[in-house]
Amino acid sequence: MTSRRELANAIRALSMDAVQKANSGHPGAPMGMADIAEVLWNDYMSHNPTNPNWSNRDRFVLSNGHGSMLIYSLLHLTGYDLPMSELATFRQLHSKCPGHPEYGYAPGIETTTGPLGQGITNGVGFAMSEKLLAHQFNRPDHNIVDHHTYVFLGDGCLMEGVSHEACALAGTWGLGKLIAFWDDNGISIDGHIEGWYTDDTVKRFEAYGWHVLSVDGHNPEEISKAISLAKDMTSAPTLICCKTTIGFGSPNKAGTHECHGAALGQPEINLTKAALGWDYEAFIIPENVYAGWDAKAKGTKAEAEWNAKFAAYKAAYPELAAEYERRMANELPANWKEATDALIADVNAKAENLASRQASQKVIAGLAPLLPEFLGGSADLTGSNLTSCASFTHVHAKEPGNYISYGVREFGMFGIMNGMALHSGLIPFGGTFHMFSDYAKSALRMAALMKIRTIAVLTHDSIGQGEDGPTHQPIENTSAMRFIPNMDVWRPADSTETAVAWVMAVERLTGPTSLVLSRQALPFIARNDDQIAAIRKGAYVISEAKGTAQIILIATGSEVDLALKSQAALAEKGIQARVVSMPSTNVFDRQDKAYKDSVLTPGVKRVAIEAGVTDYWRKYVGLEGGVVGIDTFGESAPAGALMKHFGFTVENVVSNVEAVL
């Protein structure tokens, strides 16, 4: 029988070989955590390499994603469709084994990790999803949602602030099926960490409400016992502190930062393999080791047993089973289009003058009965973001609901939401002031990178925030969000555009959406049916010039009304203007050339109007056009006074048009 150490050494060998061939990477962490991974994956992980998307699989997250050869080795060895040729092209163009694990590349990668601290935060989202879905779907004697989330993390993850946000909330929620393994090796890139990291991690996590265990990370018996104890602890998440040696087995570099982020070098690899008793060439795994790792038969059996349970569940609860299947497939309800078309029509018919955050709340209330998978929340600003409604049950005292108070944890909230979206079965959205999207920017970027559906509700969108002053006035944030590839940003002009933006966000399965909403009331704008349909294209002509347009006014959000008033003032001066509402520049940019030219006619000069930085708008108006915007920070005063002070007036728009013409 192949020994545990020999099985673990396969991870060490593959990690050394791949990093050496690439001359780039991090061999130390995989070598140090190999023994932990061997016990977890061979004895405890419930997964099926032949069906990586089995819905009740355990989730595994490598939060210290720089050690990516650990998970690539595990996936290859246990039987996933990740051949040795992919490991041999580690970190090369189009390899399924990129430098950090990327969702959507190799089968079995549950989330993209690398920005430290976000993997454990995603893991909290996975575990929260499991708990919420179990509450919604499980019935007596029918536990169809019943799986664990396992997270490997390092010192860097614990230093990053987002881990504090997420792990504190995990303790509050009592996530008993979340088990994290801390690679306590005392080394980071700069060397031994005692000069900058002396936290008492055990006390910290106990204070959060976690169950904490400590083991020798190279002792399989201790590791196995700790995992068993962790699985028995159902009322709290568990942190297993694993004392390890980075670069385990390397005679000259183990325990040092020299093996953290660089290849060992072939001479040291040869010495290490000799010390480990691994007598094989690079990328060669003997058959007995493959046999010891192969999880295909066990995984197929585990899924088959679950399928039998689900068949019994389906016979007893056919409607619930159908709903579970729909939601885990990320499919919208059958009546979605009919119901949302009616919702948009109703919003438009009411013609209310509302702040777009208020309009958003009304749309949420309309969507919630259609979407049992809707999961709302706010970073301690529910009464300002207006993200809740009567259909939601708040999560309190560890009781699952469908509205989450995340506390003042913007970054943690969006990182957790990423885990929820990746888990499937839920459509998460979360609110905060737009200013604080800066705190959460990395998590929002990761959602865009992974092409997953999360929805950010970002209210108090500009100087219209008013008296709170420049610390709370996000002058540059909307443009910054638009620059994130694959992020759709909507800044609606009124309640109808807000309704369309929400429907588009829910329908979008290929990336996240940010809804940028106003604090102040916005006048309702009447539209015909064609214009309502055209909102979905990101920009449209909301008011045509009476004759041939001499100028095109492009506006978003609260400034659309200003553009319409300016159009009338320009007409009195004999200047014919077309007004274009552009609630989503990202969506408009994806339209075909014919449509874009029909809205922004080539050769006609343009002036853009938005209460934000001006440079972004040069892509639409060119150097010869004009922009009415703001390139300074705001001030503290009532919103109306600020709009006038910063030039968001009819007179200033007319002056800019005249200068352009």
mmCIF file of C-alpha atoms in Angstrom, residues 36-263:
data_model
loop_
_atom_site.group_PDB
_atom_site.id
_atom_site.type_symbol
_atom_site.label_atom_id
_atom_site.label_comp_id
_atom_site.label_asym_id
_atom_site.label_seq_id
_atom_site.Cartn_x
_atom_site.Cartn_y
_atom_site.Cartn_z
ATOM 1 C CA ILE A 36 -2.813 18.417 4.957
ATOM 2 C CA ALA A 37 -4.163 18.248 1.411
ATOM 3 C CA GLU A 38 -3.545 14.509 1.188
ATOM 4 C CA VAL A 39 -5.582 13.745 4.308
ATOM 5 C CA LEU A 40 -8.411 16.124 3.403
ATOM 6 C CA TRP A 41 -8.809 15.088 -0.225
ATOM 7 C CA ASN A 42 -8.344 11.360 0.246
ATOM 8 C CA ASP A 43 -10.327 10.859 3.446
ATOM 9 C CA TYR A 44 -12.872 13.675 3.792
ATOM 10 C CA MET A 45 -13.624 15.590 0.599
ATOM 11 C CA SER A 46 -16.888 14.588 -1.069
ATOM 12 C CA HIS A 47 -16.492 15.402 -4.760
ATOM 13 C CA ASN A 48 -16.727 13.728 -8.135
ATOM 14 C CA PRO A 49 -13.912 14.315 -10.655
ATOM 15 C CA THR A 50 -16.124 12.973 -13.452
ATOM 16 C CA ASN A 51 -18.773 15.636 -12.691
ATOM 17 C CA PRO A 52 -17.115 18.726 -11.210
ATOM 18 C CA ASN A 53 -20.481 20.543 -11.123
ATOM 19 C CA TRP A 54 -22.364 18.081 -8.925
ATOM 20 C CA SER A 55 -24.436 20.458 -6.838
ATOM 21 C CA ASN A 56 -23.893 18.798 -3.435
ATOM 22 C CA ARG A 57 -20.104 18.503 -3.718
ATOM 23 C CA ASP A 58 -17.869 19.895 -1.010
ATOM 24 C CA ARG A 59 -16.281 23.184 -2.033
ATOM 25 C CA PHE A 60 -12.519 23.650 -1.789
ATOM 26 C CA VAL A 61 -10.918 27.097 -1.878
ATOM 27 C CA LEU A 62 -7.186 27.781 -2.050
ATOM 28 C CA SER A 63 -7.206 31.264 -0.537
ATOM 29 C CA ASN A 64 -3.413 31.487 -0.673
ATOM 30 C CA GLY A 65 -3.754 31.199 -4.421
ATOM 31 C CA HIS A 66 -0.101 31.869 -5.163
ATOM 32 C CA GLY A 67 0.411 28.204 -4.170
ATOM 33 C CA SER A 68 -1.693 27.221 -7.189
ATOM 34 C CA MET A 69 0.344 24.132 -8.045
ATOM 35 C CA LEU A 70 -1.177 22.574 -4.929
ATOM 36 C CA ILE A 71 -4.683 22.594 -6.358
ATOM 37 C CA TYR A 72 -3.569 21.779 -9.904
ATOM 38 C CA SER A 73 -1.726 18.753 -8.543
ATOM 39 C CA LEU A 74 -4.772 17.677 -6.538
ATOM 40 C CA LEU A 75 -7.116 17.989 -9.503
ATOM 41 C CA HIS A 76 -4.768 16.062 -11.793
ATOM 42 C CA LEU A 77 -4.020 13.306 -9.300
ATOM 43 C CA THR A 78 -7.610 12.703 -8.221
ATOM 44 C CA GLY A 79 -8.846 12.315 -11.786
ATOM 45 C CA TYR A 80 -10.217 15.622 -13.053
ATOM 46 C CA ASP A 81 -9.875 16.422 -16.738
ATOM 47 C CA LEU A 82 -6.587 18.212 -16.228
ATOM 48 C CA PRO A 83 -3.883 16.236 -18.056
ATOM 49 C CA MET A 84 -0.190 16.374 -17.247
ATOM 50 C CA SER A 85 0.385 18.416 -20.405
ATOM 51 C CA GLU A 86 -1.483 21.288 -18.756
ATOM 52 C CA LEU A 87 0.616 21.092 -15.584
ATOM 53 C CA ALA A 88 3.728 21.070 -17.769
ATOM 54 C CA THR A 89 2.607 24.374 -19.315
ATOM 55 C CA PHE A 90 2.009 26.006 -15.924
ATOM 56 C CA ARG A 91 1.894 29.825 -16.165
ATOM 57 C CA GLN A 92 2.106 29.781 -19.961
ATOM 58 C CA LEU A 93 -0.282 31.429 -22.409
ATOM 59 C CA HIS A 94 -3.689 29.686 -22.567
ATOM 60 C CA SER A 95 -2.706 26.977 -20.087
ATOM 61 C CA LYS A 96 -5.515 25.686 -17.882
ATOM 62 C CA CYS A 97 -2.991 26.139 -15.064
ATOM 63 C CA PRO A 98 -2.437 29.909 -14.904
ATOM 64 C CA GLY A 99 -0.271 31.535 -12.234
ATOM 65 C CA HIS A 100 -3.188 31.801 -9.819
ATOM 66 C CA PRO A 101 -6.289 29.556 -9.887
ATOM 67 C CA GLU A 102 -8.864 31.065 -12.237
ATOM 68 C CA TYR A 103 -12.531 30.116 -12.248
ATOM 69 C CA GLY A 104 -13.559 28.729 -15.620
ATOM 70 C CA TYR A 105 -10.142 27.448 -16.685
ATOM 71 C CA ALA A 106 -9.521 24.080 -15.036
ATOM 72 C CA PRO A 107 -12.439 21.891 -13.900
ATOM 73 C CA GLY A 108 -12.708 21.857 -10.118
ATOM 74 C CA ILE A 109 -11.554 25.444 -9.576
ATOM 75 C CA GLU A 110 -14.378 26.919 -7.507
ATOM 76 C CA THR A 111 -13.174 30.539 -7.456
ATOM 77 C CA THR A 112 -10.379 32.757 -8.688
ATOM 78 C CA THR A 113 -7.893 33.395 -5.898
ATOM 79 C CA GLY A 114 -4.680 35.315 -5.589
ATOM 80 C CA PRO A 115 -5.626 38.667 -4.032
ATOM 81 C CA LEU A 116 -5.056 37.472 -0.475
ATOM 82 C CA GLY A 117 -7.943 37.338 1.959
ATOM 83 C CA GLN A 118 -10.603 37.123 -0.724
ATOM 84 C CA GLY A 119 -10.528 33.324 -0.976
ATOM 85 C CA ILE A 120 -11.508 32.843 2.662
ATOM 86 C CA THR A 121 -14.125 35.543 2.134
ATOM 87 C CA ASN A 122 -15.525 33.652 -0.857
ATOM 88 C CA GLY A 123 -15.466 30.545 1.335
ATOM 89 C CA VAL A 124 -17.680 32.312 3.868
ATOM 90 C CA GLY A 125 -20.060 33.055 0.984
ATOM 91 C CA PHE A 126 -20.090 29.382 -0.058
ATOM 92 C CA ALA A 127 -20.869 28.296 3.502
ATOM 93 C CA MET A 128 -23.559 30.946 3.952
ATOM 94 C CA SER A 129 -25.171 29.762 0.714
ATOM 95 C CA GLU A 130 -25.160 26.167 1.905
ATOM 96 C CA LYS A 131 -26.846 27.174 5.150
ATOM 97 C CA LEU A 132 -29.473 29.338 3.442
ATOM 98 C CA LEU A 133 -30.288 26.761 0.771
ATOM 99 C CA ALA A 134 -30.449 23.954 3.323
ATOM 100 C CA HIS A 135 -32.991 25.985 5.280
ATOM 101 C CA GLN A 136 -35.033 26.622 2.142
ATOM 102 C CA PHE A 137 -34.968 23.130 0.617
ATOM 103 C CA ASN A 138 -34.222 20.461 3.231
ATOM 104 C CA ARG A 139 -37.109 18.611 4.810
ATOM 105 C CA PRO A 140 -37.259 15.979 7.559
ATOM 106 C CA ASP A 141 -35.308 12.919 6.399
ATOM 107 C CA HIS A 142 -34.422 14.710 3.151
ATOM 108 C CA ASN A 143 -31.132 16.600 3.481
ATOM 109 C CA ILE A 144 -30.401 17.308 -0.149
ATOM 110 C CA VAL A 145 -28.245 20.369 0.632
ATOM 111 C CA ASP A 146 -25.551 19.020 2.918
ATOM 112 C CA HIS A 147 -21.930 19.797 2.100
ATOM 113 C CA HIS A 148 -18.847 21.430 3.581
ATOM 114 C CA THR A 149 -16.611 24.272 2.484
ATOM 115 C CA TYR A 150 -12.887 23.757 3.051
ATOM 116 C CA VAL A 151 -10.456 26.663 2.781
ATOM 117 C CA PHE A 152 -6.665 26.689 2.798
ATOM 118 C CA LEU A 153 -5.213 30.058 3.795
ATOM 119 C CA GLY A 154 -1.879 31.545 4.749
ATOM 120 C CA ASP A 155 -0.455 34.312 6.890
ATOM 121 C CA GLY A 156 -1.057 36.853 4.141
ATOM 122 C CA CYS A 157 -4.777 36.067 4.068
ATOM 123 C CA LEU A 158 -4.954 36.621 7.814
ATOM 124 C CA MET A 159 -3.126 39.955 7.551
ATOM 125 C CA GLU A 160 -5.473 41.320 4.910
ATOM 126 C CA GLY A 161 -8.310 43.309 6.455
ATOM 127 C CA VAL A 162 -11.039 41.616 4.454
ATOM 128 C CA SER A 163 -10.400 38.365 6.334
ATOM 129 C CA HIS A 164 -11.323 40.134 9.576
ATOM 130 C CA GLU A 165 -14.592 41.342 8.030
ATOM 131 C CA ALA A 166 -15.603 37.952 6.654
ATOM 132 C CA CYS A 167 -14.413 35.716 9.475
ATOM 133 C CA ALA A 168 -16.125 37.831 12.125
ATOM 134 C CA LEU A 169 -19.423 37.497 10.255
ATOM 135 C CA ALA A 170 -18.855 33.756 9.795
ATOM 136 C CA GLY A 171 -18.623 33.402 13.558
ATOM 137 C CA THR A 172 -21.804 35.403 14.052
ATOM 138 C CA TRP A 173 -23.592 33.155 11.586
ATOM 139 C CA GLY A 174 -22.325 29.980 13.266
ATOM 140 C CA LEU A 175 -21.218 28.408 9.987
ATOM 141 C CA GLY A 176 -20.537 24.902 11.230
ATOM 142 C CA LYS A 177 -19.799 23.549 7.755
ATOM 143 C CA LEU A 178 -16.948 25.967 7.126
ATOM 144 C CA ILE A 179 -13.533 24.500 7.941
ATOM 145 C CA ALA A 180 -10.380 26.537 7.321
ATOM 146 C CA PHE A 181 -6.767 25.376 7.484
ATOM 147 C CA TRP A 182 -4.161 27.986 8.387
ATOM 148 C CA ASP A 183 -0.732 27.285 6.884
ATOM 149 C CA ASP A 184 1.215 28.539 9.892
ATOM 150 C CA ASN A 185 4.710 28.546 8.394
ATOM 151 C CA GLY A 186 5.922 31.923 9.665
ATOM 152 C CA ILE A 187 7.185 33.051 6.248
ATOM 153 C CA SER A 188 6.063 35.647 3.720
ATOM 154 C CA ILE A 189 7.859 37.240 0.774
ATOM 155 C CA ASP A 190 9.871 39.593 2.974
ATOM 156 C CA GLY A 191 11.045 36.768 5.223
ATOM 157 C CA HIS A 192 10.212 35.672 8.770
ATOM 158 C CA ILE A 193 6.985 37.390 9.773
ATOM 159 C CA GLU A 194 7.589 37.982 13.481
ATOM 160 C CA GLY A 195 8.695 41.521 12.681
ATOM 161 C CA TRP A 196 5.280 42.474 11.293
ATOM 162 C CA TYR A 197 2.768 39.800 12.297
ATOM 163 C CA THR A 198 2.514 38.869 15.952
ATOM 164 C CA ASP A 199 -1.264 38.464 16.248
ATOM 165 C CA ASP A 200 -2.553 35.771 18.569
ATOM 166 C CA THR A 201 -4.516 34.085 15.816
ATOM 167 C CA VAL A 202 -6.060 31.482 18.119
ATOM 168 C CA LYS A 203 -7.502 34.111 20.445
ATOM 169 C CA ARG A 204 -8.588 36.247 17.524
ATOM 170 C CA PHE A 205 -10.666 33.482 15.992
ATOM 171 C CA GLU A 206 -12.016 32.320 19.335
ATOM 172 C CA ALA A 207 -13.167 35.905 19.876
ATOM 173 C CA TYR A 208 -15.002 35.732 16.552
ATOM 174 C CA GLY A 209 -16.846 32.647 17.794
ATOM 175 C CA TRP A 210 -14.832 30.057 15.879
ATOM 176 C CA HIS A 211 -13.861 26.592 17.045
ATOM 177 C CA VAL A 212 -10.036 26.543 16.966
ATOM 178 C CA LEU A 213 -7.728 23.507 16.839
ATOM 179 C CA SER A 214 -3.954 23.260 16.508
ATOM 180 C CA VAL A 215 -1.996 20.448 14.850
ATOM 181 C CA ASP A 216 1.354 19.487 13.413
ATOM 182 C CA GLY A 217 0.713 20.077 9.707
ATOM 183 C CA HIS A 218 2.981 17.174 8.767
ATOM 184 C CA ASN A 219 1.323 14.603 11.049
ATOM 185 C CA PRO A 220 -1.517 12.845 9.179
ATOM 186 C CA GLU A 221 -3.018 11.361 12.342
ATOM 187 C CA GLU A 222 -3.305 14.771 14.030
ATOM 188 C CA ILE A 223 -4.700 16.333 10.862
ATOM 189 C CA SER A 224 -7.313 13.595 10.475
ATOM 190 C CA LYS A 225 -8.422 13.836 14.091
ATOM 191 C CA ALA A 226 -8.771 17.609 13.797
ATOM 192 C CA ILE A 227 -10.916 17.353 10.661
ATOM 193 C CA SER A 228 -13.180 14.825 12.384
ATOM 194 C CA LEU A 229 -13.579 17.149 15.366
ATOM 195 C CA ALA A 230 -14.262 20.065 13.022
ATOM 196 C CA LYS A 231 -16.999 18.143 11.226
ATOM 197 C CA ASP A 232 -18.564 17.239 14.565
ATOM 198 C CA MET A 233 -18.732 20.948 15.496
ATOM 199 C CA THR A 234 -21.961 21.983 13.805
ATOM 200 C CA SER A 235 -22.604 25.304 15.572
ATOM 201 C CA ALA A 236 -19.420 27.198 14.701
ATOM 202 C CA PRO A 237 -16.846 27.386 11.912
ATOM 203 C CA THR A 238 -13.507 25.757 12.624
ATOM 204 C CA LEU A 239 -9.984 27.039 12.111
ATOM 205 C CA ILE A 240 -7.340 24.315 12.133
ATOM 206 C CA CYS A 241 -3.970 25.922 12.836
ATOM 207 C CA CYS A 242 -1.414 23.773 11.025
ATOM 208 C CA LYS A 243 2.221 24.295 12.001
ATOM 209 C CA THR A 244 4.132 23.607 8.800
ATOM 210 C CA THR A 245 7.527 24.070 7.205
ATOM 211 C CA ILE A 246 7.425 26.010 3.954
ATOM 212 C CA GLY A 247 9.277 24.106 1.233
ATOM 213 C CA PHE A 248 9.103 20.897 3.284
ATOM 214 C CA GLY A 249 11.824 18.470 2.184
ATOM 215 C CA SER A 250 14.220 20.982 0.664
ATOM 216 C CA PRO A 251 17.598 20.534 2.417
ATOM 217 C CA ASN A 252 18.747 24.128 1.927
ATOM 218 C CA LYS A 253 15.622 26.232 1.402
ATOM 219 C CA ALA A 254 12.912 24.720 3.643
ATOM 220 C CA GLY A 255 11.727 27.157 6.286
ATOM 221 C CA THR A 256 13.002 30.214 4.392
ATOM 222 C CA HIS A 257 11.492 32.839 2.108
ATOM 223 C CA GLU A 258 13.799 31.631 -0.674
ATOM 224 C CA CYS A 259 11.254 28.962 -1.610
ATOM 225 C CA HIS A 260 8.229 31.221 -1.237
ATOM 226 C CA GLY A 261 8.079 32.878 -4.632
ATOM 227 C CA ALA A 262 10.840 31.424 -6.794
ATOM 228 C CA ALA A 263 11.888 28.141 -8.349
#
